Structures are given as C-alpha cells and as structure tokens.
Coordinates of C-alpha atoms and ligand atoms in Angstrom, one line a residue:
X7 CA 149.4 84.8 98.7
X8 CA 146.7 82.6 100.0
X9 CA 144.1 82.2 97.3
X10 CA 140.9 82.4 99.4
X11 CA 142.1 85.2 101.6
X12 CA 140.3 88.5 101.0
X13 CA 143.2 90.6 102.4
X14 CA 145.7 88.8 100.1
X15 CA 143.4 89.7 97.2
X16 CA 143.3 93.3 98.3
X17 CA 147.1 93.4 98.7
X18 CA 147.4 91.8 95.2
X19 CA 145.4 94.7 93.8
X20 CA 142.5 92.5 92.7
X21 CA 139.8 95.0 93.7
X22 CA 141.7 98.2 93.0
X23 CA 141.6 99.2 96.7
X24 CA 143.3 102.5 97.4
X25 CA 146.0 102.2 100.0
X26 CA 146.2 104.9 102.7
X27 CA 149.8 103.8 103.2
X28 CA 152.2 101.4 101.7
X29 CA 155.8 100.3 102.5
X30 CA 157.9 97.3 101.4
X31 CA 156.2 94.9 103.7
X32 CA 153.0 96.6 104.9
X33 CA 149.8 98.2 103.4
X34 CA 147.0 100.1 105.0
X35 CA 143.5 100.6 103.6
X36 CA 140.1 101.8 104.9
X37 CA 137.9 99.3 106.7
X38 CA 134.8 98.5 104.6
X39 CA 132.6 98.8 107.6
X40 CA 134.1 101.6 109.6
X41 CA 133.4 101.8 113.4
X42 CA 134.9 105.3 113.7
X43 CA 135.2 108.3 111.4
X44 CA 138.7 107.1 110.6
X45 CA 139.1 103.3 110.6
X46 CA 142.1 102.0 108.8
X47 CA 143.5 98.4 108.7
X48 CA 147.3 98.0 108.8
X49 CA 148.2 94.7 107.2
X50 CA 151.4 92.8 106.5
X51 CA 151.8 91.9 102.8
X52 CA 152.7 88.3 103.6
X53 CA 149.9 86.1 104.7
X54 CA 150.0 85.6 108.4
X55 CA 146.7 84.3 109.9
X56 CA 146.9 86.1 113.2
X57 CA 149.3 87.6 115.7
X58 CA 149.9 84.1 117.1
X59 CA 151.5 83.1 113.8
X60 CA 153.8 86.1 113.5
X61 CA 157.4 85.3 114.5
X62 CA 159.2 88.1 112.6
X63 CA 160.1 90.8 115.2
X64 CA 161.2 93.2 112.5
X65 CA 157.8 93.0 110.9
X66 CA 156.1 93.5 114.3
X67 CA 158.0 96.7 114.6
X68 CA 157.2 97.7 111.0
X69 CA 153.5 97.2 111.7
X70 CA 153.5 99.5 114.7
X71 CA 155.6 102.1 112.7
X72 CA 152.9 101.9 110.0
X73 CA 150.2 102.5 112.6
X74 CA 152.0 105.8 113.5
X75 CA 152.3 106.7 109.8
X76 CA 148.6 106.0 109.2
X77 CA 147.7 108.2 112.2
X78 CA 149.9 111.0 110.8
X79 CA 148.6 110.7 107.2
X80 CA 144.9 110.6 108.3
X81 CA 145.4 113.5 110.7
X82 CA 144.7 111.5 113.9
X83 CA 146.1 113.0 117.0
X84 CA 144.4 110.4 119.2
X85 CA 143.4 106.9 118.2
X86 CA 142.9 103.4 119.3
X87 CA 144.9 100.4 117.9
X88 CA 143.2 97.0 118.2
X89 CA 144.3 93.5 117.2
X90 CA 141.7 90.7 117.5
X91 CA 143.4 87.3 117.8
X92 CA 141.1 84.3 117.5
X93 CA 137.5 83.8 116.6
X94 CA 136.4 84.0 120.2
X95 CA 138.0 87.4 120.5
X96 CA 136.1 88.7 117.4
X97 CA 138.7 88.0 114.6
X98 CA 136.7 87.6 111.4
X99 CA 139.5 87.9 108.8
X100 CA 142.3 85.4 109.3
X101 CA 145.0 87.6 107.8
X102 CA 146.7 89.7 110.6
X103 CA 145.5 93.3 110.7
X104 CA 145.8 96.2 113.2
X105 CA 142.7 98.4 113.4
X106 CA 143.5 102.1 113.7
X107 CA 140.4 104.0 114.8
X108 CA 139.9 107.6 115.8
X109 CA 138.1 110.9 115.3
X110 CA 139.7 113.7 113.3
Ligands
AMP19 P1 138.4 91.5 112.7 O1 137.0 91.3 113.3 O2 139.4 92.0 113.6 O3 138.9 90.3 111.9 O4 138.3 92.6 111.6 C1 138.0 92.4 110.3 C2 137.7 93.8 109.7 O5 137.9 93.7 108.3 C3 136.3 94.3 109.9 O6 136.3 95.5 110.6 C4 135.7 94.4 108.5 O7 134.8 95.5 108.4 C5 136.9 94.5 107.7 N1 136.8 94.0 106.3 C6 136.2 92.8 105.9 N2 136.3 92.8 104.5 C7 136.9 93.9 104.1 C8 137.2 94.4 102.8 N3 137.0 93.7 101.7 N4 137.8 95.6 102.8 C9 138.1 96.3 103.9 N5 137.8 95.9 105.1 C10 137.2 94.7 105.2
ZN20 ZN1 146.0 86.7 103.4

C-alpha cells in the first residue's frame, strides 16, 4: 500500500467502500463521479501507478477478466472499457484502473 494513494486506501477498507466485485488480486467499485449510468473502476490490489508500470501479464489478464465479471454483475450487455495512461491523457488517479461504463 502507498500511503497517500486514495485507491490504496479504498482497497484497504479505510472508507468502507462497497466492492462491486473482488478477487484475490483485483477489486471493483463505483466511480464517485459517474459519467454513465453504470461506471465502475476495476483496480489491482497492488499499487501500480499506471499501465506503463504493469509488467505482470497474469494480472493484466485478471484485470480484463474482472471487467467481464463486472459487466455481468451489473447487467451490462454493452459497455466501454477505458484506461487513461499519463496526465496528458486525462489520468487523475495514479493507481491503475480500468473504467467500465455502460447503460443498463
Ligand atoms: P482517471 O481520470 O482515469 O484517473 O480516473 C479517475 C477516476 O477516479 C475518475 O473518474 C474519478 O471520478 C474517480 N475517483 C476519484 N476519487 C474516487 C473515489 N474516492 N472513489 C471512487 N472513484 C473515485
Ligand atoms: Zn495505490
């Protein structure tokens, strides 16, 4: 855990955030400022600043599997999956996350 990382704190349970989905290495929770009727963030439990810092291919696969699980759990048949990498691309939180956005 990185102490000043908001997502590490969420993963650690500091805010009592409800997880839409959880596996050994991944959690998913609702975006605080949703840009779609369903807007969930899929996040690795370990602190990885962005996709550029992620080397673990197994975890890459797990993250995409989690996206599919989140879509299923939230009843999304169609959805967008977005990863912002780097400030210039719109990344605001520097703990890797995959946006899952769609209409029910
Ligand atoms: P990005 O711009 O790709 O880094 O996305 C960061 C996302 O995290 C934004 O959509 C924010 O609304 C969301 N966010 C920031 N703080 C929180 C929080 N405490 N809980 C849930 N989502 C958050
Ligand atoms: Zn973190």
